[in-house]
CSV table of C-alpha atoms in Angstrom, one decimal:
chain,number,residue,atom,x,y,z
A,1,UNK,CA,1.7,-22.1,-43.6
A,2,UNK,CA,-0.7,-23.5,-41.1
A,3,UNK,CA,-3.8,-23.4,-42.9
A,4,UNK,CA,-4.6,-26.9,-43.8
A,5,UNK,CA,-4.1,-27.1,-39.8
A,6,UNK,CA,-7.0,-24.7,-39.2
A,7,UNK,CA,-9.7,-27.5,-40.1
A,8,UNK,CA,-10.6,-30.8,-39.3
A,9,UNK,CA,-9.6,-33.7,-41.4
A,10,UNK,CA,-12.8,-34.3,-42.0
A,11,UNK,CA,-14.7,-30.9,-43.2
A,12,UNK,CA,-11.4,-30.8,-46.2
A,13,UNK,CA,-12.7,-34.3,-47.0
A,14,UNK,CA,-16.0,-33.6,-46.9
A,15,UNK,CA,-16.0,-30.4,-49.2
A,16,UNK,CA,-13.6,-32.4,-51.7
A,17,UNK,CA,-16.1,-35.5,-51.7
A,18,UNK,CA,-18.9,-32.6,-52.5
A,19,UNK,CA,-16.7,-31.0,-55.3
A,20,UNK,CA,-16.0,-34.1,-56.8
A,21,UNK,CA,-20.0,-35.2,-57.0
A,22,UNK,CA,-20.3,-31.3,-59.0
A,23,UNK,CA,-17.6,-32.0,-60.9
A,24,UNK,CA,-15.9,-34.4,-63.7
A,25,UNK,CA,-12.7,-34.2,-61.9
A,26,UNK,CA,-11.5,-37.0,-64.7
A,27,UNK,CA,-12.1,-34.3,-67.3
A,28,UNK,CA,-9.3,-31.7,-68.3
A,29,UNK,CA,-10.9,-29.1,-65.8
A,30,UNK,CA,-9.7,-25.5,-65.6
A,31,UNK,CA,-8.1,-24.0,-62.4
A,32,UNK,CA,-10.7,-21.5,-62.0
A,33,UNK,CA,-13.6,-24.0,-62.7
A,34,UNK,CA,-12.4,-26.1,-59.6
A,35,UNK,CA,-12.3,-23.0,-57.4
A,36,UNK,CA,-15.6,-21.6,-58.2
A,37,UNK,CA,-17.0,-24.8,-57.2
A,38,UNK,CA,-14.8,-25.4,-54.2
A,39,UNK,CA,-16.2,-21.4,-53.6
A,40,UNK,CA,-20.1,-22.4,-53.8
A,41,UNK,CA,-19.2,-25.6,-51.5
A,42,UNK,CA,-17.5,-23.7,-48.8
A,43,UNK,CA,-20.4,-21.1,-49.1
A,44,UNK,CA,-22.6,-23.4,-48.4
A,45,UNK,CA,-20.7,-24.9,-45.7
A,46,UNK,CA,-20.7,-21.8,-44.0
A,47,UNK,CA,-24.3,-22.1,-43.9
A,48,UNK,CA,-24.4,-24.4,-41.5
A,49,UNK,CA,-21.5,-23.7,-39.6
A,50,UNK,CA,-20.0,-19.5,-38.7
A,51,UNK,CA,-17.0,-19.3,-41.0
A,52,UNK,CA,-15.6,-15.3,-41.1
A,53,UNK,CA,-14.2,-14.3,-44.8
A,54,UNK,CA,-10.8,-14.8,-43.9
A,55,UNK,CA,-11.5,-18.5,-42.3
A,56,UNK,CA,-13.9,-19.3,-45.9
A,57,UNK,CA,-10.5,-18.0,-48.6
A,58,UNK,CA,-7.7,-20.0,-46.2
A,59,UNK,CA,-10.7,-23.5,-46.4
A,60,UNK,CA,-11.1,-22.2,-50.5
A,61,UNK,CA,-6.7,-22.2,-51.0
A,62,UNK,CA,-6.5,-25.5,-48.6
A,63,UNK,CA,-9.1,-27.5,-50.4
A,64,UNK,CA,-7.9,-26.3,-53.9
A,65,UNK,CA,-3.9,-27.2,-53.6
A,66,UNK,CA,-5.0,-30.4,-52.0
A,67,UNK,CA,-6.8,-31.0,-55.0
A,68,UNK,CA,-4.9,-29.0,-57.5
A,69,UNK,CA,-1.4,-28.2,-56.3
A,70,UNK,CA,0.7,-30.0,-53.7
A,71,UNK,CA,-1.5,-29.8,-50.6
A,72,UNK,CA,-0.1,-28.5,-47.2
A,73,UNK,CA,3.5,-27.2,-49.0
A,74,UNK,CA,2.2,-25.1,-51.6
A,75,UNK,CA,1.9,-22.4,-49.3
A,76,UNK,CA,5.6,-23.1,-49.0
A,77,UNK,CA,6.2,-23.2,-52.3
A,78,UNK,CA,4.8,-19.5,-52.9
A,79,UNK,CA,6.9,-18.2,-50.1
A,80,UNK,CA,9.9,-17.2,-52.0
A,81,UNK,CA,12.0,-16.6,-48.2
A,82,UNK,CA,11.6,-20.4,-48.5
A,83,UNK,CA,15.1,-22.2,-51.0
A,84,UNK,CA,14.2,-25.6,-49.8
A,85,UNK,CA,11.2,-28.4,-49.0
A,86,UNK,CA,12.3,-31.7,-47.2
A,87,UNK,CA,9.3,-34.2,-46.6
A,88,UNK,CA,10.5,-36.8,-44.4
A,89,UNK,CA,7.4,-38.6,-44.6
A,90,UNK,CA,4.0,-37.7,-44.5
A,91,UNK,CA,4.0,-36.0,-40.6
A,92,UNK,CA,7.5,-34.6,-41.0
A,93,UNK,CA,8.1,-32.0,-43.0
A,94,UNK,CA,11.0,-29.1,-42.6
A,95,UNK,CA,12.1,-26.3,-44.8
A,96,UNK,CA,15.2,-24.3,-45.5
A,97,UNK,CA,14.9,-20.3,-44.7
A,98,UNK,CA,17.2,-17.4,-44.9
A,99,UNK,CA,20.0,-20.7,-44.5
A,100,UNK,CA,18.5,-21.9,-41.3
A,101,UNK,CA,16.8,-25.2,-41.6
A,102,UNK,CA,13.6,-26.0,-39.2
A,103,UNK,CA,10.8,-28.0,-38.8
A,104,UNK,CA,7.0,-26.4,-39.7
A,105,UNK,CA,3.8,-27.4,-38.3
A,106,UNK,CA,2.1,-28.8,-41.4
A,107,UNK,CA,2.0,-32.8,-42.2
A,108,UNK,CA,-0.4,-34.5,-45.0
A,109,UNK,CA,-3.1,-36.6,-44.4
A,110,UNK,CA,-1.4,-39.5,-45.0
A,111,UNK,CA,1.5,-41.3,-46.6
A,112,UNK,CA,-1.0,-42.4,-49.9
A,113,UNK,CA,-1.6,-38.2,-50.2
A,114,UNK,CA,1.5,-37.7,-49.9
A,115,UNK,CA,2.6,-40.2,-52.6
A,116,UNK,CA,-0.4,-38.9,-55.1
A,117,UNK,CA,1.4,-35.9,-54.8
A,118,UNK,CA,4.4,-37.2,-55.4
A,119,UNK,CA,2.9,-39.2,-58.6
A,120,UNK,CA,1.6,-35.8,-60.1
A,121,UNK,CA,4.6,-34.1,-59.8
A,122,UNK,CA,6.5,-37.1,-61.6
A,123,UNK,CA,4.2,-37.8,-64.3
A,124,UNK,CA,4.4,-34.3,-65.8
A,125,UNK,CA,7.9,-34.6,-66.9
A,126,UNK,CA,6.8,-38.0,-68.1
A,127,UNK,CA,8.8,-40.4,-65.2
A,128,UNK,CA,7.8,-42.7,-63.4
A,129,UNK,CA,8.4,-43.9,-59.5
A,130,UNK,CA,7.3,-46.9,-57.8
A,131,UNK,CA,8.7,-49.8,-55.2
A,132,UNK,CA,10.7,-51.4,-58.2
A,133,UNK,CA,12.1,-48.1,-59.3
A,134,UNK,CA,12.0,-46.4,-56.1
A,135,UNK,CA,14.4,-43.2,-56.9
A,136,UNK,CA,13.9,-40.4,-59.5
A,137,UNK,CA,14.7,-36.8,-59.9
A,138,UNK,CA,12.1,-34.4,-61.2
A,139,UNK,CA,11.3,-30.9,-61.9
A,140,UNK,CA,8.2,-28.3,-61.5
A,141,UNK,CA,6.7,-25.9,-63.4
A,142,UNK,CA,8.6,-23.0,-62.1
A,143,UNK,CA,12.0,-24.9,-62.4
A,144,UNK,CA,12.4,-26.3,-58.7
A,145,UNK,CA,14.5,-29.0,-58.4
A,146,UNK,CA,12.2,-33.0,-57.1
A,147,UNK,CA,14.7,-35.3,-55.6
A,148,UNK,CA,12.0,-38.7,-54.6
A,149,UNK,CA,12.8,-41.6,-52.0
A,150,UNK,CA,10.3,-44.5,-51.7
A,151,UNK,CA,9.8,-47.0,-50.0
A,152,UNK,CA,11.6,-49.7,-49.4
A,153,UNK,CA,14.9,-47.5,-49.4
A,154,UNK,CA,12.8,-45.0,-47.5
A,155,UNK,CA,12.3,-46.4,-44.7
A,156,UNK,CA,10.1,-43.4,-42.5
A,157,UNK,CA,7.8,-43.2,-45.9
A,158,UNK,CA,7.7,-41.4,-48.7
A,159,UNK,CA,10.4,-39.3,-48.7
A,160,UNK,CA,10.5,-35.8,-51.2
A,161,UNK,CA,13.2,-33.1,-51.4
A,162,UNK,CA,12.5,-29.8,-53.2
A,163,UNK,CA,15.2,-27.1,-53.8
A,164,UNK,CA,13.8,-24.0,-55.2
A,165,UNK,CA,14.9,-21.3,-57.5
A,166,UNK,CA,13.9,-17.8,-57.6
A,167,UNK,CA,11.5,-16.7,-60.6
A,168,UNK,CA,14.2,-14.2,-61.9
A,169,UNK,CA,17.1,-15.6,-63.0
A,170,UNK,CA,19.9,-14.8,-60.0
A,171,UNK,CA,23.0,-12.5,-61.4
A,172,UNK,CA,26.3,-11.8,-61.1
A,173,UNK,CA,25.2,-8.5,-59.8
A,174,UNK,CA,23.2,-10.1,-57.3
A,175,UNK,CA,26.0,-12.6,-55.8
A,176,UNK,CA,28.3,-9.1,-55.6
A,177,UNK,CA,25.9,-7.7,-53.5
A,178,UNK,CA,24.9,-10.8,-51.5
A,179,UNK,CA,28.6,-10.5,-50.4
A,180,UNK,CA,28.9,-14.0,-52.5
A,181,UNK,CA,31.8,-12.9,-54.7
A,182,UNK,CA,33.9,-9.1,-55.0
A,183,UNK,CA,33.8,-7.3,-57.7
A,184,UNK,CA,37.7,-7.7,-58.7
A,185,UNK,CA,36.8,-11.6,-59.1
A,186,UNK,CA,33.5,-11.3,-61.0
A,187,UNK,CA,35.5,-8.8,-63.2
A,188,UNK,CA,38.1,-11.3,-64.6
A,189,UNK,CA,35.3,-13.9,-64.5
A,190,UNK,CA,33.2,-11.6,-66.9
A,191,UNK,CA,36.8,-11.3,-69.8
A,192,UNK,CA,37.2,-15.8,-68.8
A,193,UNK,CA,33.6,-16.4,-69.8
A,194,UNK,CA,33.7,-14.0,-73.1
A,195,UNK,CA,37.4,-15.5,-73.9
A,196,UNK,CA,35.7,-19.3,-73.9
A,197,UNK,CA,38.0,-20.1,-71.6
A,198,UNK,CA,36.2,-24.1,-70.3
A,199,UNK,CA,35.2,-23.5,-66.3
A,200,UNK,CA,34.2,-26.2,-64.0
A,201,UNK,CA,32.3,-25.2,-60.7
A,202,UNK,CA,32.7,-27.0,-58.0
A,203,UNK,CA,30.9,-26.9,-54.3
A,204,UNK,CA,29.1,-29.4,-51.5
A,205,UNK,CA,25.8,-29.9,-51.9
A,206,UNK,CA,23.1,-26.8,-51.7
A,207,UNK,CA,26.6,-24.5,-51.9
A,208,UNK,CA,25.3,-22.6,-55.0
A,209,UNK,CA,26.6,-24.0,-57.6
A,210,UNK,CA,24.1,-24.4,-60.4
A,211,UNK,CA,23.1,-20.9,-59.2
A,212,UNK,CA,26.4,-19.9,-59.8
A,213,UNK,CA,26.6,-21.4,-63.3
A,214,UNK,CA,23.3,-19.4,-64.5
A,215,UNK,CA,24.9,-16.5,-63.3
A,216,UNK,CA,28.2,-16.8,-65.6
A,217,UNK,CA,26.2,-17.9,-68.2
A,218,UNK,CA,25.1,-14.5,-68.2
A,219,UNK,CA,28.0,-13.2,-69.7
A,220,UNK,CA,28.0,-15.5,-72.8
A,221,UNK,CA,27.4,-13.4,-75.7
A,222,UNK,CA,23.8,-12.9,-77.0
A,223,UNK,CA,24.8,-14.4,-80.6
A,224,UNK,CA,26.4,-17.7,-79.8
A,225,UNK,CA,24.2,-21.3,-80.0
A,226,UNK,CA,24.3,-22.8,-76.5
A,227,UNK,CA,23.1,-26.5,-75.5
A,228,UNK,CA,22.5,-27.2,-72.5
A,229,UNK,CA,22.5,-31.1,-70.5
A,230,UNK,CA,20.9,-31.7,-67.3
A,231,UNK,CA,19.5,-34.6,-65.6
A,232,UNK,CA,16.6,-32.5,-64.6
A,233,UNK,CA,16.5,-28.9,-66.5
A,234,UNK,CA,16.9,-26.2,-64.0
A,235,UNK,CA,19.0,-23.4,-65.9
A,236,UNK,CA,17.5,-20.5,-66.4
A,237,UNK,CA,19.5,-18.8,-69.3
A,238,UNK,CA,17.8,-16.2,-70.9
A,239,UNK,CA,20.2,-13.8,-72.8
A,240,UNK,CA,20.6,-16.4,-75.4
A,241,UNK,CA,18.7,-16.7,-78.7
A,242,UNK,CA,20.1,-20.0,-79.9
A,243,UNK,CA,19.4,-22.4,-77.1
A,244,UNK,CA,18.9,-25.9,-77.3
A,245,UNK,CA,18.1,-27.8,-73.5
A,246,UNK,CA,18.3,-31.4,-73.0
A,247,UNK,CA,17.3,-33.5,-70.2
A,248,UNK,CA,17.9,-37.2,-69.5
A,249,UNK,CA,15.3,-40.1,-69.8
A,250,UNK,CA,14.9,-42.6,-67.3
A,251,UNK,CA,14.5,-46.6,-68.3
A,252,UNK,CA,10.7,-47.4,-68.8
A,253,UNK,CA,9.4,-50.3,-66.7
A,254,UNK,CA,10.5,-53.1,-69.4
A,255,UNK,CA,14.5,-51.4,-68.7
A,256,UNK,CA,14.2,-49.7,-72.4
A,257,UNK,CA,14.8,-46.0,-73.5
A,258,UNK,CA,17.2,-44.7,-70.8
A,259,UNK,CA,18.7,-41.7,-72.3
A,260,UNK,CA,21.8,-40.7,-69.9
A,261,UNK,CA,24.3,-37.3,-69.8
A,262,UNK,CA,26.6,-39.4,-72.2
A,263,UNK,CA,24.2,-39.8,-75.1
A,264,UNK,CA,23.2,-36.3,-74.7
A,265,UNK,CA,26.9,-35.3,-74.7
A,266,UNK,CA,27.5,-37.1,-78.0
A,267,UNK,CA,24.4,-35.9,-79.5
A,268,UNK,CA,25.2,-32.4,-78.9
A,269,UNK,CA,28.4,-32.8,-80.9
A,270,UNK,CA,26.2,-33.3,-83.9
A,271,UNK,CA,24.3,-30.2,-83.2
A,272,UNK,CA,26.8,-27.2,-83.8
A,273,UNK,CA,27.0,-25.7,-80.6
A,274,UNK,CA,29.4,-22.8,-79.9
A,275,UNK,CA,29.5,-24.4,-75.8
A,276,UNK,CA,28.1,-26.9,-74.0
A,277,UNK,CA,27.0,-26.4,-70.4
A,278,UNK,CA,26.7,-29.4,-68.5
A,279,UNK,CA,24.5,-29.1,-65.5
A,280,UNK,CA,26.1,-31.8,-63.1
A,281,UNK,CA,28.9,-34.8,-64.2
A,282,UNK,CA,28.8,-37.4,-61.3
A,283,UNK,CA,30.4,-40.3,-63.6
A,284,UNK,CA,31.4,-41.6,-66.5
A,285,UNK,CA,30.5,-38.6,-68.6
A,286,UNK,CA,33.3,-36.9,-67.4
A,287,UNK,CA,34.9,-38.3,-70.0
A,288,UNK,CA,32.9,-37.3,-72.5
A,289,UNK,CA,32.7,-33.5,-71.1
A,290,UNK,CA,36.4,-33.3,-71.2
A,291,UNK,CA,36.5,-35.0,-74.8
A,292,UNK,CA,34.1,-31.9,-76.1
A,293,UNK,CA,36.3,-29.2,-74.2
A,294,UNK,CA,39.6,-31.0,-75.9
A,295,UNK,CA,37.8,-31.1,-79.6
A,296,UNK,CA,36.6,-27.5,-80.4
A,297,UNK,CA,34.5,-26.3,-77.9
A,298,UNK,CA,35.6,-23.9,-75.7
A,299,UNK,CA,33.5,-21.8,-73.1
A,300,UNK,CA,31.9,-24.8,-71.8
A,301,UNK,CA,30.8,-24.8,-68.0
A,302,UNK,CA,29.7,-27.5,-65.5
A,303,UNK,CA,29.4,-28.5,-62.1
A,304,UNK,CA,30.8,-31.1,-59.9
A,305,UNK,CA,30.4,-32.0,-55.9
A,306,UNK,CA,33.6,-31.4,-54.1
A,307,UNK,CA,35.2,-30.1,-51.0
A,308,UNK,CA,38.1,-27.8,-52.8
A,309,UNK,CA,39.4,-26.9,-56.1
A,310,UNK,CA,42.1,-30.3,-56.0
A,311,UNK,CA,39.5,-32.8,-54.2
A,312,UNK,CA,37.5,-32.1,-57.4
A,313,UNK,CA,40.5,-33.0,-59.8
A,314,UNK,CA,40.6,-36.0,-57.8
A,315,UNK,CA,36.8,-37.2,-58.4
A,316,UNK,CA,36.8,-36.3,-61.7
A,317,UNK,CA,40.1,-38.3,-62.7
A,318,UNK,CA,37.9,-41.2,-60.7
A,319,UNK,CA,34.7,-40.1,-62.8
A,320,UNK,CA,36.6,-41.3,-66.2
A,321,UNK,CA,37.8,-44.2,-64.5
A,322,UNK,CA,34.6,-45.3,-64.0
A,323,UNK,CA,33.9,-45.5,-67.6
A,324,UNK,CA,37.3,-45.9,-69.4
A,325,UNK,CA,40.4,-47.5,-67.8
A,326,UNK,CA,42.8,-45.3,-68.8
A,327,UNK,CA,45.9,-44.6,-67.1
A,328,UNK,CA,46.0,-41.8,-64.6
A,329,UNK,CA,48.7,-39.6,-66.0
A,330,UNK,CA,47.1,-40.0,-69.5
A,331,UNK,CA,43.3,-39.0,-67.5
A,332,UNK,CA,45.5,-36.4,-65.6
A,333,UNK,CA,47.0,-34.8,-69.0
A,334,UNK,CA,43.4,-35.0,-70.4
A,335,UNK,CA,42.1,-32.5,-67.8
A,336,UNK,CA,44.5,-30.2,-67.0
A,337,UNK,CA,44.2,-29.6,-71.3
A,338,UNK,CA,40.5,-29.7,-70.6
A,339,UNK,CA,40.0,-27.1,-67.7
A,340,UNK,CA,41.2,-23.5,-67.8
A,341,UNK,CA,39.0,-22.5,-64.3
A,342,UNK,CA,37.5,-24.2,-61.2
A,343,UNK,CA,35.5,-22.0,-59.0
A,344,UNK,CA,35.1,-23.5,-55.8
A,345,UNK,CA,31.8,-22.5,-53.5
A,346,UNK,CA,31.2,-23.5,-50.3
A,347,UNK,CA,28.5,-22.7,-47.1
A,348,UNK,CA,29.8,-21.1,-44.7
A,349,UNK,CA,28.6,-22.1,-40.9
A,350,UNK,CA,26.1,-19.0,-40.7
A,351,UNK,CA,24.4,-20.1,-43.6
A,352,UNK,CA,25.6,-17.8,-46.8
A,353,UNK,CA,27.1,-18.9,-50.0
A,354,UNK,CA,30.5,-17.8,-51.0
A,355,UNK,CA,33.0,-18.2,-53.5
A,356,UNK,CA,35.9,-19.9,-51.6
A,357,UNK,CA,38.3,-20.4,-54.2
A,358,UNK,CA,39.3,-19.5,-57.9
A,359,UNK,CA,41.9,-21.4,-59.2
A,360,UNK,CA,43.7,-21.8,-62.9
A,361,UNK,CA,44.6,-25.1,-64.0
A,362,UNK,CA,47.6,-24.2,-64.9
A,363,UNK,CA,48.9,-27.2,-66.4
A,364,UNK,CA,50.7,-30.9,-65.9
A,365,UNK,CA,53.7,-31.7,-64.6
A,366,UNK,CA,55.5,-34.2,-62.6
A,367,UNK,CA,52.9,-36.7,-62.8
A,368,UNK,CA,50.5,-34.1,-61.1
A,369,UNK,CA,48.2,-31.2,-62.5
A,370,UNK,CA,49.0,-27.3,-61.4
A,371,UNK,CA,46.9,-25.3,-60.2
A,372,UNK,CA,47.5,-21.4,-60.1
A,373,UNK,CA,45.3,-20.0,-57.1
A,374,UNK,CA,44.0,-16.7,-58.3
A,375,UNK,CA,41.4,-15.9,-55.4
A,376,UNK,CA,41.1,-17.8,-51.9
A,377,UNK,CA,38.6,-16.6,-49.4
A,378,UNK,CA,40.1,-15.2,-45.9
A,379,UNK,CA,37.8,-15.3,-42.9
A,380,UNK,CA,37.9,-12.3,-40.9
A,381,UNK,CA,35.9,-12.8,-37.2
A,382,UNK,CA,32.4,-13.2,-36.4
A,383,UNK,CA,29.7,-10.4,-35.8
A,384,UNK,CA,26.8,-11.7,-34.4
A,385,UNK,CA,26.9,-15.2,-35.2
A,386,UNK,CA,27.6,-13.6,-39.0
A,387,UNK,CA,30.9,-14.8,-40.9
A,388,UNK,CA,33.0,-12.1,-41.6
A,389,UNK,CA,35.5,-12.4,-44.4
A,390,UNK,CA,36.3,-11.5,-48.0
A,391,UNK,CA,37.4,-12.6,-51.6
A,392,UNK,CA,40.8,-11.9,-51.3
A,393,UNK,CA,43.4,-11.7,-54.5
A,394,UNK,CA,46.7,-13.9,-54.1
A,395,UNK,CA,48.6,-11.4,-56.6
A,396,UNK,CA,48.8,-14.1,-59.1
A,397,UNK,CA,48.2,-13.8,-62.6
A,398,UNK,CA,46.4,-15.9,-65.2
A,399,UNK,CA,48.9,-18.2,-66.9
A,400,UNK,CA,47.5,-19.1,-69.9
A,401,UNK,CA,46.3,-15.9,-71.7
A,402,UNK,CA,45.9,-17.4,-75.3
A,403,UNK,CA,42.5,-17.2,-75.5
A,404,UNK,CA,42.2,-14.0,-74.2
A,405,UNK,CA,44.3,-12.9,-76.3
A,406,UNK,CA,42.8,-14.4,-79.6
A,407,UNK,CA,39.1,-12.8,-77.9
A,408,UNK,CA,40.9,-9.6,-78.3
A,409,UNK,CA,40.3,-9.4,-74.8
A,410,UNK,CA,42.8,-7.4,-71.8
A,411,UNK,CA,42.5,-9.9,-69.3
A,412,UNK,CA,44.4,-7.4,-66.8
């Protein structure tokens, strides 16, 4: 992670001026073209100056993902112990590992490398990011999630968030043994998912929850058309055939061509899908989500940020207010038909990602929508700074077993 640290400012910029003069760099270059030369540069380098093998492959990698990749963090990109990037700035940089967040001893060259960076990330999902339109949310090759801060609302710099997803897809399987979820819950949530029973999941922010929502999507059945809506595409479904993902489109620089969660909603009624997964609501497309599950198209899943089960009934009743002034008990009856399920995740103080909460909305009444609380999460002690606790069963029973029952499937 230190290797950019190993040389002096200006040997890198010296071997990349060199490379450069060699090379068309405006042409559409291979990878491999651009390392052989960097290779021959750094051979001759060594030339003048001792460099062992080892000292000549780490100057090779350095040069290349400053040229190629995303300079000092791509070694941290490649460690897969690493789930998140924060770049607070071009000298400030700290990462997420093993759920413990700390600072690393890497920094760019400056703010204007740090924002070319930036720029190349952006412009390959065709955005754009500047001082008039100084926030956007991108993607990278492998999937990893770009949240991007400039200045003048980032006031320390450019500023560049990266949460990262594991090349293989993570399953239920995998959250059981994580100690994310028991058994006895994945179980029912294996017969709610095949049943098209509509589940929201809810969770703060970096609890798990489009991690989560891959992983149920595992259980949808192979021969179903899916479409998926995302404001950047991160879902990595791949047991389905039949599957159609949509992203949003941010305004171009005259204000033109936004294409929001809403229009992709609607569009994807037009498109004969058997469910809709929604990757995030935040607003007024809640509306719109809950329309789709009330119309016809059960088994949908999506996400919201929340502190429990009921805080996220509350934001979501405030999401359709923000686009349609209904009154509450009609917004209230609207998604307590909507929602069979919300799964609630959480972080836990040591670090690991559990399921804190499954809960059946049960229904409305008295001006207020029921929930049935099927799991709840019961701490148990501490052992060596590790959180101790388990998934436990409250004894009560899904209400609301049509579905199931038209699925042909025992839901007990």
């Amino acid at each position: 992670m230190k290797m950019a640290e190993k040389f002096p400012e200006d040997l890198l910029n010296r071997i990349r001026e060199e490379v450069g003069s060699r090379l068309d760099l405006s042409a559409d270059l291979q990878d491999e073209d651009i390392r052989e030369t960097i290779a021959g540069v750094v051979l001759d380098e060594s030339r003048e100056r001792y460099l062992s093998l080892g000292a000549k492959k780490e100057l090779i990698s350095a040069v290349f993902n400053s040229m190629r990749r995303l300079d000092v963090i791509q070694p941290l990109l490649e460690d897969e112990s690493v789930t998140e990037i924060m770049v607070n700035g071009p000298e400030r940089i700290f990462i997420e590992k093993d759920g413990h967040m700390r600072r690393v001893d890497l920094k760019f060259e400056n703010a204007e490398k740090l924002e070319n960076v930036i720029q190349s990330i952006v412009a390959k999902v065709n955005k754009t990011v500047n001082e008039a339109s100084p926030i956007v949310d991108a993607r990278l090759r492998d999937g990893s999630r770009v949240s991007v801060v400039l200045f003048p609302v980032a006031l320390n710099g450019p500023v560049m968030t990266i949460r990262k997803f594991p090349d293989k897809p993570v399953s239920v399987g995998d959250l059981i043994n994580r100690g994310s979820i028991s058994p006895e819950a994945a179980g029912l949530l294996e017969k709610l998912v095949k049943a098209k029973y509509n589940i929201f999941i809810s969770g703060g922010t970096g609890s798990g929850k489009t991690t989560f929502l891959n992983a149920l999507a595992g259980y949808i059945p192979a021969n179903e058309r899916i479409i998926t809506i995302e404001d950047s595409a991160e879902l990595q479904i791949t047991n389905i055939d039949n599957l159609v993902s949509m992203e949003t489109r941010s305004s171009n620089t005259e204000g033109r061509g936004e294409i929001t969660i809403r229009d992709l909603i609607k569009t994807s009624l037009r498109m004969r899908p058997d469910r809709i997964i929604v990757g995030e609501v935040r607003g007024a497309e809640a509306l719109d989500m809950l329309q789709a599950m009330n119309t016809g198209h059960d088994g949908s899943l999506s996400t919201g940020h929340a502190n429990s089960s009921g805080d996220m009934l509350s934001r979501l009743e405030t999401m359709v207010l923000s686009g349609a002034p209904l009154p509450v008990a009609v917004i209230r009856k609207q998604i307590a038909a909507a929602l069979d399920i919300i799964i609630h995740l959480g972080r836990l103080r040591d670090g690991s990602r559990k399921v804190l909460e499954i809960s059946e909305v049960q229904g409305y009444a008295d001006g207020e929508i029921v929930l049935n609380t099927l799991f709840a999460f019961r701490e148990a002690g501490e052992d060596g700074g590790r959180v101790l606790g388990f998934l436990e069963a409250s004894g009560n029973r899904v209400a609301k077993t049509v579905k199931a029952r038209m699925a042909g499937i025992e839901l007990y």
